[in-house]
Short mmCIF file of C-alpha atoms (C1' of nucleotides) in Angstrom, two decimals:
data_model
loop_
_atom_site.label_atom_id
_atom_site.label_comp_id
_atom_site.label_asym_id
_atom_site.label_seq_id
_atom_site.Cartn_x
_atom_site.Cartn_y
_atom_site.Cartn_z
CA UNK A 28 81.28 71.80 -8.67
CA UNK A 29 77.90 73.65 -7.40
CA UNK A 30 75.46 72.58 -5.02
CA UNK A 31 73.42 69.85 -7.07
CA UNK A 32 76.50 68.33 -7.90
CA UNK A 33 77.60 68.38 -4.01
CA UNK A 34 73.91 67.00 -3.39
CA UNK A 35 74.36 63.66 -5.52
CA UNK A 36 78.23 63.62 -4.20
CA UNK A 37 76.61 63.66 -0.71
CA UNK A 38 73.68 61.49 -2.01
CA UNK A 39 76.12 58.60 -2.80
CA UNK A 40 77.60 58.65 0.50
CA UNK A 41 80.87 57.94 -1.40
CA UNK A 42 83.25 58.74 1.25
CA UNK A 43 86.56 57.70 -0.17
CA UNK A 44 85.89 59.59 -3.02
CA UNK A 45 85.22 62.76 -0.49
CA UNK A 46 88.57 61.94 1.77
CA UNK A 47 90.50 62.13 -1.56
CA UNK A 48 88.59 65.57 -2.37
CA UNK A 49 89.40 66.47 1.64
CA UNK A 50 93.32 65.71 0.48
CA UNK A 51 92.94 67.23 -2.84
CA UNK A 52 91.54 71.08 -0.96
CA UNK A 53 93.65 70.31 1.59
CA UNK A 54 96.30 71.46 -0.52
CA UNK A 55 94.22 73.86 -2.05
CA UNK A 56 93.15 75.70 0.90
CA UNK A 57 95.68 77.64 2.64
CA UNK A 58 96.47 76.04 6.03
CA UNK A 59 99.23 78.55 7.43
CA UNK A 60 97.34 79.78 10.49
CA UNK A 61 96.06 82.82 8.48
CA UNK A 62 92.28 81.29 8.37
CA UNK A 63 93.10 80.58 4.52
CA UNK A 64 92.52 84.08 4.16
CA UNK A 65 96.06 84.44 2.28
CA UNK A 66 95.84 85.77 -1.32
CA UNK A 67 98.01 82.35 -1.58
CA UNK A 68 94.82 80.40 -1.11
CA UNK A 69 92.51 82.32 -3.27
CA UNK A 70 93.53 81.00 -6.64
CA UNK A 71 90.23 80.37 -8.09
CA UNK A 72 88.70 81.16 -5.06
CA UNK A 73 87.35 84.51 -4.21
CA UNK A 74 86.64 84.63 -0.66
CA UNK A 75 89.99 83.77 0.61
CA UNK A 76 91.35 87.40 -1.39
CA UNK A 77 88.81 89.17 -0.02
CA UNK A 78 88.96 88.29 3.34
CA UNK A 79 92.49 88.65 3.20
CA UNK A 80 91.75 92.33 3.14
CA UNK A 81 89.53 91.83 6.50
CA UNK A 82 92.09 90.25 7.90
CA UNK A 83 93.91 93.52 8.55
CA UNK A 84 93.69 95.15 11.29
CA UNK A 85 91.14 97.94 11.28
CA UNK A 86 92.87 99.50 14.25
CA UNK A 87 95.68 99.96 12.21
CA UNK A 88 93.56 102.45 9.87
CA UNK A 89 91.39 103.76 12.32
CA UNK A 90 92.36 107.49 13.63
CA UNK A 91 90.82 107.42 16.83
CA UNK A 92 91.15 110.40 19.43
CA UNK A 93 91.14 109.29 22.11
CA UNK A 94 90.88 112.89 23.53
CA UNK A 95 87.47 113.27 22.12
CA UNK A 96 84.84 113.44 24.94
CA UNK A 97 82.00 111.68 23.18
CA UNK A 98 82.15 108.20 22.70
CA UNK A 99 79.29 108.29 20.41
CA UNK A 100 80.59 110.51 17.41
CA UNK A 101 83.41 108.60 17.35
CA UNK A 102 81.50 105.50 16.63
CA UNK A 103 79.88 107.40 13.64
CA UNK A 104 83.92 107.45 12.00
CA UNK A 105 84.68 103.90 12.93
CA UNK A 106 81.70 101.79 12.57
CA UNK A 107 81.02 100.75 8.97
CA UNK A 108 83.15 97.30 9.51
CA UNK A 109 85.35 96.20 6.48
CA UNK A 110 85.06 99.74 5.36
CA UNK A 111 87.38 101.18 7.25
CA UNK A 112 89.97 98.61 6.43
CA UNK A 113 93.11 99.38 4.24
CA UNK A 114 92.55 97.82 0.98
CA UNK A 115 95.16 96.17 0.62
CA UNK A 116 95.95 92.29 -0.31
CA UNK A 117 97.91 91.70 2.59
CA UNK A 118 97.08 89.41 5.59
CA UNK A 119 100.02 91.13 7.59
CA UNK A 120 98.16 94.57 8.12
CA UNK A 121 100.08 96.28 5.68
CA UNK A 122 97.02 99.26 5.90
CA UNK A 123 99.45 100.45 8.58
CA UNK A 124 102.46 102.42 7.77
CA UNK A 125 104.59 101.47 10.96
CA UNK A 126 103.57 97.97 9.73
CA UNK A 127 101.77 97.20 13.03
CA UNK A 128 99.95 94.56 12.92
CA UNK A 129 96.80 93.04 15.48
CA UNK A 130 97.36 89.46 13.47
CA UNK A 131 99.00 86.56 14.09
CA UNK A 132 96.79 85.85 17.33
CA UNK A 133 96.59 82.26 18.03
CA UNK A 134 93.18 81.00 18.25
CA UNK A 135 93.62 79.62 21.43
CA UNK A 136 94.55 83.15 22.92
CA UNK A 137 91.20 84.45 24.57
CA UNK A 138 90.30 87.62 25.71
CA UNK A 139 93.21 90.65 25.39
CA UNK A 140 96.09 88.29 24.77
CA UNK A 141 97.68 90.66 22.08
CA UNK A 142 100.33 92.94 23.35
CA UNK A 143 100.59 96.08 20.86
CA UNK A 144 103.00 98.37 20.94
CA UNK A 145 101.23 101.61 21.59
CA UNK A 146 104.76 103.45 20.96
CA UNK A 147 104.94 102.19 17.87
CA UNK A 148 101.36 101.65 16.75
CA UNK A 149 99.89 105.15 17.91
CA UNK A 150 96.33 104.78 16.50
CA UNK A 151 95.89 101.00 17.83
CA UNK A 152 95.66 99.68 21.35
CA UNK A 153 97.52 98.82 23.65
CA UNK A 154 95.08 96.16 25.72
CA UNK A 155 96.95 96.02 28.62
CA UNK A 156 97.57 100.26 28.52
CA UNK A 157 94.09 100.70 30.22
CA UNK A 158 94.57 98.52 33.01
CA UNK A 159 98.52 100.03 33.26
CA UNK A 160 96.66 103.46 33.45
CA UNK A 161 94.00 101.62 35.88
CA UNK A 162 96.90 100.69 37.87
CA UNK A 163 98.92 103.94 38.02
CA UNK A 164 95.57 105.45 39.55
CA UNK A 165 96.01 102.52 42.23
CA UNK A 166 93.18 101.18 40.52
CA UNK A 167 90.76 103.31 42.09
CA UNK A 168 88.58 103.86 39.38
CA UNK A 169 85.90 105.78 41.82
CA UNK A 170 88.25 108.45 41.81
CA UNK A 171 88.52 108.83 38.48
CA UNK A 172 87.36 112.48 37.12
CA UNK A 173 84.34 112.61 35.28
CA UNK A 174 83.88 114.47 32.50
CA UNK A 175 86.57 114.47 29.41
CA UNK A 176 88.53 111.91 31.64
CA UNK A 177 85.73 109.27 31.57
CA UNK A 178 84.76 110.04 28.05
CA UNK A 179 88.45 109.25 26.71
CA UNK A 180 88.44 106.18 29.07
CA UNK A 181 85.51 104.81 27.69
CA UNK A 182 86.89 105.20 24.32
CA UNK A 183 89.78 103.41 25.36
CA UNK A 184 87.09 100.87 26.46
CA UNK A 185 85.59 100.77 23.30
CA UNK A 186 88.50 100.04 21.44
CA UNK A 187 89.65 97.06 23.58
CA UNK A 188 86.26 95.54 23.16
CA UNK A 189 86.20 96.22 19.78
CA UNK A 190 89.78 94.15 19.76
CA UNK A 191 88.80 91.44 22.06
CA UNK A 192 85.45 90.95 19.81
CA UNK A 193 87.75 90.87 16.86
CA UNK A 194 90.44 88.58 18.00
CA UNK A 195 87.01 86.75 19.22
CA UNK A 196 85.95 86.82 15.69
CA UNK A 197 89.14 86.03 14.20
CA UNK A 198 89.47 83.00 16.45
CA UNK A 199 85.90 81.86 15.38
CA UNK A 200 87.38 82.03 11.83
CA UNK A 201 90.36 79.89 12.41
CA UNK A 202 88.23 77.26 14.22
CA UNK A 203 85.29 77.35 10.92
CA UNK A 204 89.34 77.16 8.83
CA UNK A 205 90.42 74.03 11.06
CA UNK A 206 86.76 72.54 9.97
CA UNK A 207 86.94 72.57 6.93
CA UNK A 208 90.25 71.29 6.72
CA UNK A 209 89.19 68.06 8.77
CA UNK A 210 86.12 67.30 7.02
CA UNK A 211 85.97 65.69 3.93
CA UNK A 212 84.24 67.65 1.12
CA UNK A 213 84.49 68.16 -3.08
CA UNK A 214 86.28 70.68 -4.36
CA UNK A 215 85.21 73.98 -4.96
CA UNK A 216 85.50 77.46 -7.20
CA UNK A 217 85.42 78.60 -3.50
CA UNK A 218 85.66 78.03 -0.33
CA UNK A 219 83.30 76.65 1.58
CA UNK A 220 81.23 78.89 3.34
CA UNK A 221 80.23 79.05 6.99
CA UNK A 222 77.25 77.72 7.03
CA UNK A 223 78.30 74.90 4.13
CA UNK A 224 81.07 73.89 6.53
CA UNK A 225 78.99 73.68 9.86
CA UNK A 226 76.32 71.50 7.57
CA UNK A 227 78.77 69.47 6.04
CA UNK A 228 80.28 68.71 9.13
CA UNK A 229 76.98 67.81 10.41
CA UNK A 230 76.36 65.40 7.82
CA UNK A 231 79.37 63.97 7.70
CA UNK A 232 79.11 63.04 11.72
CA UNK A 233 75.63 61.48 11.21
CA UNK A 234 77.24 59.43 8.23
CA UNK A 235 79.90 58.46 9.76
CA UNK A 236 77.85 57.57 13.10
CA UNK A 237 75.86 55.86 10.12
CA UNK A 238 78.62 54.02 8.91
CA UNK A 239 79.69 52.17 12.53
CA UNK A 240 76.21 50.80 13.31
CA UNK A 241 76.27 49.80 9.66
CA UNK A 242 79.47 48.03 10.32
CA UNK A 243 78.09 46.98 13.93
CA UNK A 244 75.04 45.04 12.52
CA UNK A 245 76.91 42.87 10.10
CA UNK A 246 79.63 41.99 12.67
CA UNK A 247 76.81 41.17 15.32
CA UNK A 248 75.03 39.43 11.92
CA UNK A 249 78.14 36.98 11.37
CA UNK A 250 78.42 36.42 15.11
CA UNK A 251 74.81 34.90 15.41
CA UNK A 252 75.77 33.49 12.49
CA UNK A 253 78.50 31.58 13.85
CA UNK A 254 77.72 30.92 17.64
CA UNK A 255 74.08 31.73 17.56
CA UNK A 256 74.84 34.18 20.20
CA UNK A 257 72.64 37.35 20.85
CA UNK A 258 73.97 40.29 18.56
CA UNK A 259 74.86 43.61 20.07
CA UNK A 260 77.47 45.26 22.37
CA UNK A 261 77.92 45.91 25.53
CA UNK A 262 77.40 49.45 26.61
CA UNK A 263 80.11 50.37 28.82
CA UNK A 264 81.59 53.72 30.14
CA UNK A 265 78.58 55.36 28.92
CA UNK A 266 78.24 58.75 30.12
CA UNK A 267 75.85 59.05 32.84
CA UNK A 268 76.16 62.89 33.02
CA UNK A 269 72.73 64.38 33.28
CA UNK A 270 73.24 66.28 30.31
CA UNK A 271 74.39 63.35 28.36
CA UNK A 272 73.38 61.76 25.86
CA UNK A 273 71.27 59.43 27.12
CA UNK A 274 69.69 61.28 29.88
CA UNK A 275 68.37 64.47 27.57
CA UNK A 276 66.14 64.18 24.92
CA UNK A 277 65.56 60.68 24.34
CA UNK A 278 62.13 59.17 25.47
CA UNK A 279 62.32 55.84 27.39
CA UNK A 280 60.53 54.50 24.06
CA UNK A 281 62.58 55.63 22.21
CA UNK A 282 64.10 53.72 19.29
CA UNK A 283 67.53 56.24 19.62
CA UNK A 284 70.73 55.19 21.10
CA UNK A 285 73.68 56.69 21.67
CA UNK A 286 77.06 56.15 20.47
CA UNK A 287 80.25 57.70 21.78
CA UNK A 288 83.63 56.97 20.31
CA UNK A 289 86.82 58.43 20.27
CA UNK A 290 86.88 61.07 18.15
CA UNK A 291 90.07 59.76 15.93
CA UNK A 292 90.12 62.54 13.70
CA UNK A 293 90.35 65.70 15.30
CA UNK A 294 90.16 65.85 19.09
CA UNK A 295 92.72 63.97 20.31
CA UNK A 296 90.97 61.47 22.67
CA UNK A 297 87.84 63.66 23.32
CA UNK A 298 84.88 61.54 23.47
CA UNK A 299 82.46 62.33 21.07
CA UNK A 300 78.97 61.66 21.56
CA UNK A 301 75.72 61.31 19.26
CA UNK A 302 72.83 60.33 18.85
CA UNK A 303 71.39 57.95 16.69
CA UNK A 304 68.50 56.56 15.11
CA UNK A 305 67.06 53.42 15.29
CA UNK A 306 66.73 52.27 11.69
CA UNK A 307 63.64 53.36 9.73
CA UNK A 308 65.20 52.08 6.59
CA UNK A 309 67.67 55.14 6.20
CA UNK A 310 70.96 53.52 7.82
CA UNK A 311 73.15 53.38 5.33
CA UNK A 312 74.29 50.00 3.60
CA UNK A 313 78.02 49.76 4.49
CA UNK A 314 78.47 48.00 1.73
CA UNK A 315 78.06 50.90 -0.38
CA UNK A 316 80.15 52.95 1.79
CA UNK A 317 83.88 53.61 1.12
CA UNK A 318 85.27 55.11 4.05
CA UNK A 319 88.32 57.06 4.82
CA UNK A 320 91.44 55.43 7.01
CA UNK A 321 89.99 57.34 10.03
CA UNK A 322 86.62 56.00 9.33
CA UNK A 323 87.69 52.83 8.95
CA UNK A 324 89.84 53.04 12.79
CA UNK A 325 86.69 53.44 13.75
CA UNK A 326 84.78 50.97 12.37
CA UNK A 327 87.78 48.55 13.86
CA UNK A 328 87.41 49.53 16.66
CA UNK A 329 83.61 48.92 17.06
CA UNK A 330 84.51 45.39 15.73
CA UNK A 331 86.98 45.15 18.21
CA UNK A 332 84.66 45.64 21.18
CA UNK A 333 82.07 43.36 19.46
CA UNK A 334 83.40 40.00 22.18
CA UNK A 335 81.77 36.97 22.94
CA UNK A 336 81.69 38.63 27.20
CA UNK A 337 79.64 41.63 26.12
CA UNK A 338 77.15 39.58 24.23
CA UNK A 339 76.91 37.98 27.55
CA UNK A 340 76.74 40.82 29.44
CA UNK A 341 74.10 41.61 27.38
CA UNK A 342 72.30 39.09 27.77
CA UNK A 343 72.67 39.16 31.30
CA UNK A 344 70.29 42.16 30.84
CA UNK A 345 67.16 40.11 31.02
CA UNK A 346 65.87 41.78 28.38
CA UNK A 347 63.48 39.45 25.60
CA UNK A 348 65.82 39.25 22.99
CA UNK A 349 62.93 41.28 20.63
CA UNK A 350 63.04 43.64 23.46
CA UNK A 351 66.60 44.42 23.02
CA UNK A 352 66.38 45.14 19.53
CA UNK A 353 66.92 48.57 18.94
CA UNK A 354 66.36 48.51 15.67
CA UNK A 355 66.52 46.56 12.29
CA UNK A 356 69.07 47.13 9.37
CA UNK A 357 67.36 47.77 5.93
CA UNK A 358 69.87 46.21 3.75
CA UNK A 359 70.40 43.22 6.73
CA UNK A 360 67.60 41.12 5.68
CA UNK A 361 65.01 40.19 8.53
CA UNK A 362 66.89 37.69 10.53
CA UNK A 363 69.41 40.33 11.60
CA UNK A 364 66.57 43.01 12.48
CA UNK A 365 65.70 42.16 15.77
CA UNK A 366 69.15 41.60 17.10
CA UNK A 367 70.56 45.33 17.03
CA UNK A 368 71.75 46.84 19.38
CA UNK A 369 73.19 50.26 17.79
CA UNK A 370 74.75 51.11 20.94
CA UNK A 371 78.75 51.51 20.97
CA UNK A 372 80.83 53.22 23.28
CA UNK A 373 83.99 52.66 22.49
CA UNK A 374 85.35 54.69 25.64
CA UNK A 375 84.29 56.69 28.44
CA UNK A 376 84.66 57.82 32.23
CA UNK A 377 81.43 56.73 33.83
CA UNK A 378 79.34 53.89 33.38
CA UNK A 379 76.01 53.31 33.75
CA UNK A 380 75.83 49.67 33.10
CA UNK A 381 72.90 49.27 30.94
CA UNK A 382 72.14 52.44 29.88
CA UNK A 383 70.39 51.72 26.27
CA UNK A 384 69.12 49.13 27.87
CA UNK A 385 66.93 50.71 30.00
CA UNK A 386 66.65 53.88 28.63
CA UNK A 387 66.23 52.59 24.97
CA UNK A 388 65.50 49.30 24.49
CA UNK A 389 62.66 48.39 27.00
CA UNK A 390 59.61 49.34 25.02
CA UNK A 391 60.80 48.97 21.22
CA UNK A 392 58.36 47.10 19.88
CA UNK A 393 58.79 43.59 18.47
CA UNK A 394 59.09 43.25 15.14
CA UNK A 395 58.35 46.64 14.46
CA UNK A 396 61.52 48.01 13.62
CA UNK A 397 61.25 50.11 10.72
CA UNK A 398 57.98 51.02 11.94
CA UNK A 399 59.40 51.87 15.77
CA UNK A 400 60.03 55.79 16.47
CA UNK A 401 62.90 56.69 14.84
CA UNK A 402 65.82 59.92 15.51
CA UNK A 403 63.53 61.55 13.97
CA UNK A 404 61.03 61.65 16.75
CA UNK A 405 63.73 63.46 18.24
CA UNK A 406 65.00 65.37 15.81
CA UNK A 407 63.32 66.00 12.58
CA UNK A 408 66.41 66.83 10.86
CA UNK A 409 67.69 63.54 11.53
CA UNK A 410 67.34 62.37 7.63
CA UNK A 411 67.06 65.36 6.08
CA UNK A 412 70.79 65.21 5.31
CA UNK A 413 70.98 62.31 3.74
CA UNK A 414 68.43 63.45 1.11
CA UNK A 415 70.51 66.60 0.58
CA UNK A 416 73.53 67.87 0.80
CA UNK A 417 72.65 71.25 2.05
"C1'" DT B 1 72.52 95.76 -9.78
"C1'" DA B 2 70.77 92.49 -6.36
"C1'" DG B 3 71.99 89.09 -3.35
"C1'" DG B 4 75.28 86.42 -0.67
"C1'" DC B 5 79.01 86.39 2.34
"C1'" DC B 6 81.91 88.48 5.24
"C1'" DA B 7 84.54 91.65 8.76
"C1'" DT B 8 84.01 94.95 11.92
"C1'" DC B 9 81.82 98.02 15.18
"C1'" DT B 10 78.61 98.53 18.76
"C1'" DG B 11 75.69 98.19 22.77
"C1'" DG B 12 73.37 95.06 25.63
"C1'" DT B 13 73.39 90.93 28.49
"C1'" DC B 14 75.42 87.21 30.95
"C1'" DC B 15 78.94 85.25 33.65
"C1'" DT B 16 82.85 84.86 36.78
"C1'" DA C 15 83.92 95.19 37.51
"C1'" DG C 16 85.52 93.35 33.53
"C1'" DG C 17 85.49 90.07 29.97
"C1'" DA C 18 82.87 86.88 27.00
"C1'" DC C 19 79.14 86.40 24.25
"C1'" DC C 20 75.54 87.82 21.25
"C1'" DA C 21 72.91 90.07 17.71
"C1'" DG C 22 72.01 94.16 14.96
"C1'" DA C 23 73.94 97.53 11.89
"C1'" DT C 24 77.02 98.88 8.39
"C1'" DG C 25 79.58 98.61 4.38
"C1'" DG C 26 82.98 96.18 1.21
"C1'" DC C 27 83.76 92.50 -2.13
"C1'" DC C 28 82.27 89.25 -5.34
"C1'" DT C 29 79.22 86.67 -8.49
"C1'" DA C 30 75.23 85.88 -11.31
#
DNA sequence: TAGGCCATCTGGTCCT
DNA sequence: AGGACCAGATGGCCTA
């Protein structure tokens, strides 16, 4: 499937159809901890084998001497990145001949975490060796000789920041790996790359923020409907931090809201945060949307907080009703328009009682939903996403 | 062969 | 002071 194909996919919003592609590359990709870089995951897929070669560790080729008193030549033998790798297939730094291998760091481990074996691994670090050696000179580095003694040292140096940056890197990689694995997207000759993953999981975020305000306005819809009561839902626990949400970036006009809800896919309980649009027509229908199980979670649980109490909290507001509005639905039909309130927090530590209220809703104007300032006024790559893929 | 993507090295800067 | 972070440079691998 190539881009233009991903760009209708996306276009269509057809979510269950991506959750099933999600499951389908799920067992595609390789998901052992090795970043999918395993020649196991490259079957039809190209970058997995060839970053299975990067995987290696370079240390493990790389002949430094350390007895050299010039820091800078020896750059000129080890720079050149993947070049200097061992060429070989292997995610298990086979390049080495003792078999020593820099993998296998856990991407939570941060900084020098990795414990080599200088004994056995002569040509590779041993992270903690410098600050042994810093130790057995009581750690009176002033003292140190200058000269040759410096010069090795700072190699030394160089080669545990070249490791930390590469365990660095490496972590990166596993965390752009754990993306892709949680967000839904078609399957692929290849992986997806970097930048495809960080904008797919972008867009899928804004659709599925999409999605629950969809979902939002037809519940508040059917509750006017059925006790004539105000639409909309309480805002509670909304983060008050000053960098939150609400506080940055959103003019006290402003037509945006903000939505935070568990994040029930991936974080385990971590509050996620966005912001969204007041409707200029682009909100999604949810009738057209499929969405995944954890998708759907979510969308219960915005109905769940949708209760008879926060409607009159709301109300309690003293806000005109029009006034309240953040918004209109497109595909609500006008006598829902006026009545949304696209703000949902499903949980939270702080509240701020009326949050949207003040900082969003007073000054919408009446009426004027599709018309009001939209995300967009705040960012301009609000839509953009929803007209293309990437 | 050009371009895209990537891993790694490297030196500078920021932060604790 | 040392580690994290960042961006530039370099070169390998792959595809069109």
């Amino acid at each position: 499937m190539d881009a233009t194909q991903l760009t209708e996919l996306m276009g269509s919003h057809d979510f269950m159809q991506l959750q099933h592609q999600l499951h389908h590359n799920n067992n595609n990709y390789n998901t052992d901890g090795h970043n999918g870089l395993s020649s196991e995951s490259a079957e039809g897929s190209s970058r997995p084998v060839r970053r299975a070669t990067r995987r290696t560790s370079q240390l493990s080729n790389n002949t430094y001497d350390l007895e050299m008193t010039d820091s800078s030549s020896q750059s000129d033998d080890t720079s050149g990145g993947g070049g200097s790798s061992n060429g070989g297939g292997s995610t298990t730094n086979t390049g080495h001949p003792s078999g020593c291998s820099l993998g296998g760091q856990g991407p939570s481990g941060r900084g020098r975490v990795q414990q080599a074996s200088s004994g056995a691994c002569p040509s590779t670090i041993a992270p903690n060796s410098t600050s042994s050696n810093s130790s057995n000179a009581n750690g009176n580095a002033s003292r140190r000789r200058k000269g040759a003694l410096n010069a090795k040292e700072r190699n030394m140096r160089r080669l545990e920041s070249n490791e930390r940056e590469r365990m660095r890197m490496h972590s990166l990689n596993d965390a752009f790996q754990s993306l892709r694995e949680v967000i839904p997207h078609v399957e692929m000759e290849r992986r997806l790359s970097k930048i495809e993953t960080l904008t797919l999981a972008k867009n899928y975020i804004i659709n599925l923020t999409h999605i629950i305000l969809s979902k939002r306005n037809e519940e508040a819809a059917a509750l006017e409907l059925n006790s004539g009561a105000v639409g909309g839902v309480l805002l509670s626990n909304l983060s008050s931090e000053s960098g939150g949400p609400v506080a940055s970036g959103i003019p006290a006009n402003s037509n945006a809201a903000t939505i935070c809800f568990e994040d029930t896919l991936a974080s385990g309980g971590a509050f996620d945060c966005a912001i969204l649009a007041a409707t200029d027509g682009s909100l999604l229908n949810a009738a057209t949307v499929t969405t995944s199980p954890a998708m759907q979670s979510i969308q219960s649980q915005a109905i769940h907080l949708q209760t008879p109490m926060e409607q009159q909290q709301q109300q309690a507001s003293h806000l005109p009703h029009h006034q309240q509005a953040m918004h209109g639905h497109g595909h609500l039909g006008a006598s829902i328009q006026s009545q949304q309130q696209p703000s949902l927090v499903l949980n939270g530590t702080t509240s701020v009682g009326l949050g949207i209220g003040i900082g969003v809703g007073v000054g919408v104007g009446v009426g004027v939903c599709n018309n009001a300032p939209s995300f967009a006024d705040i960012n301009d790559n609000f839509d953009e996403p929803f007209r293309e893929f990437l």
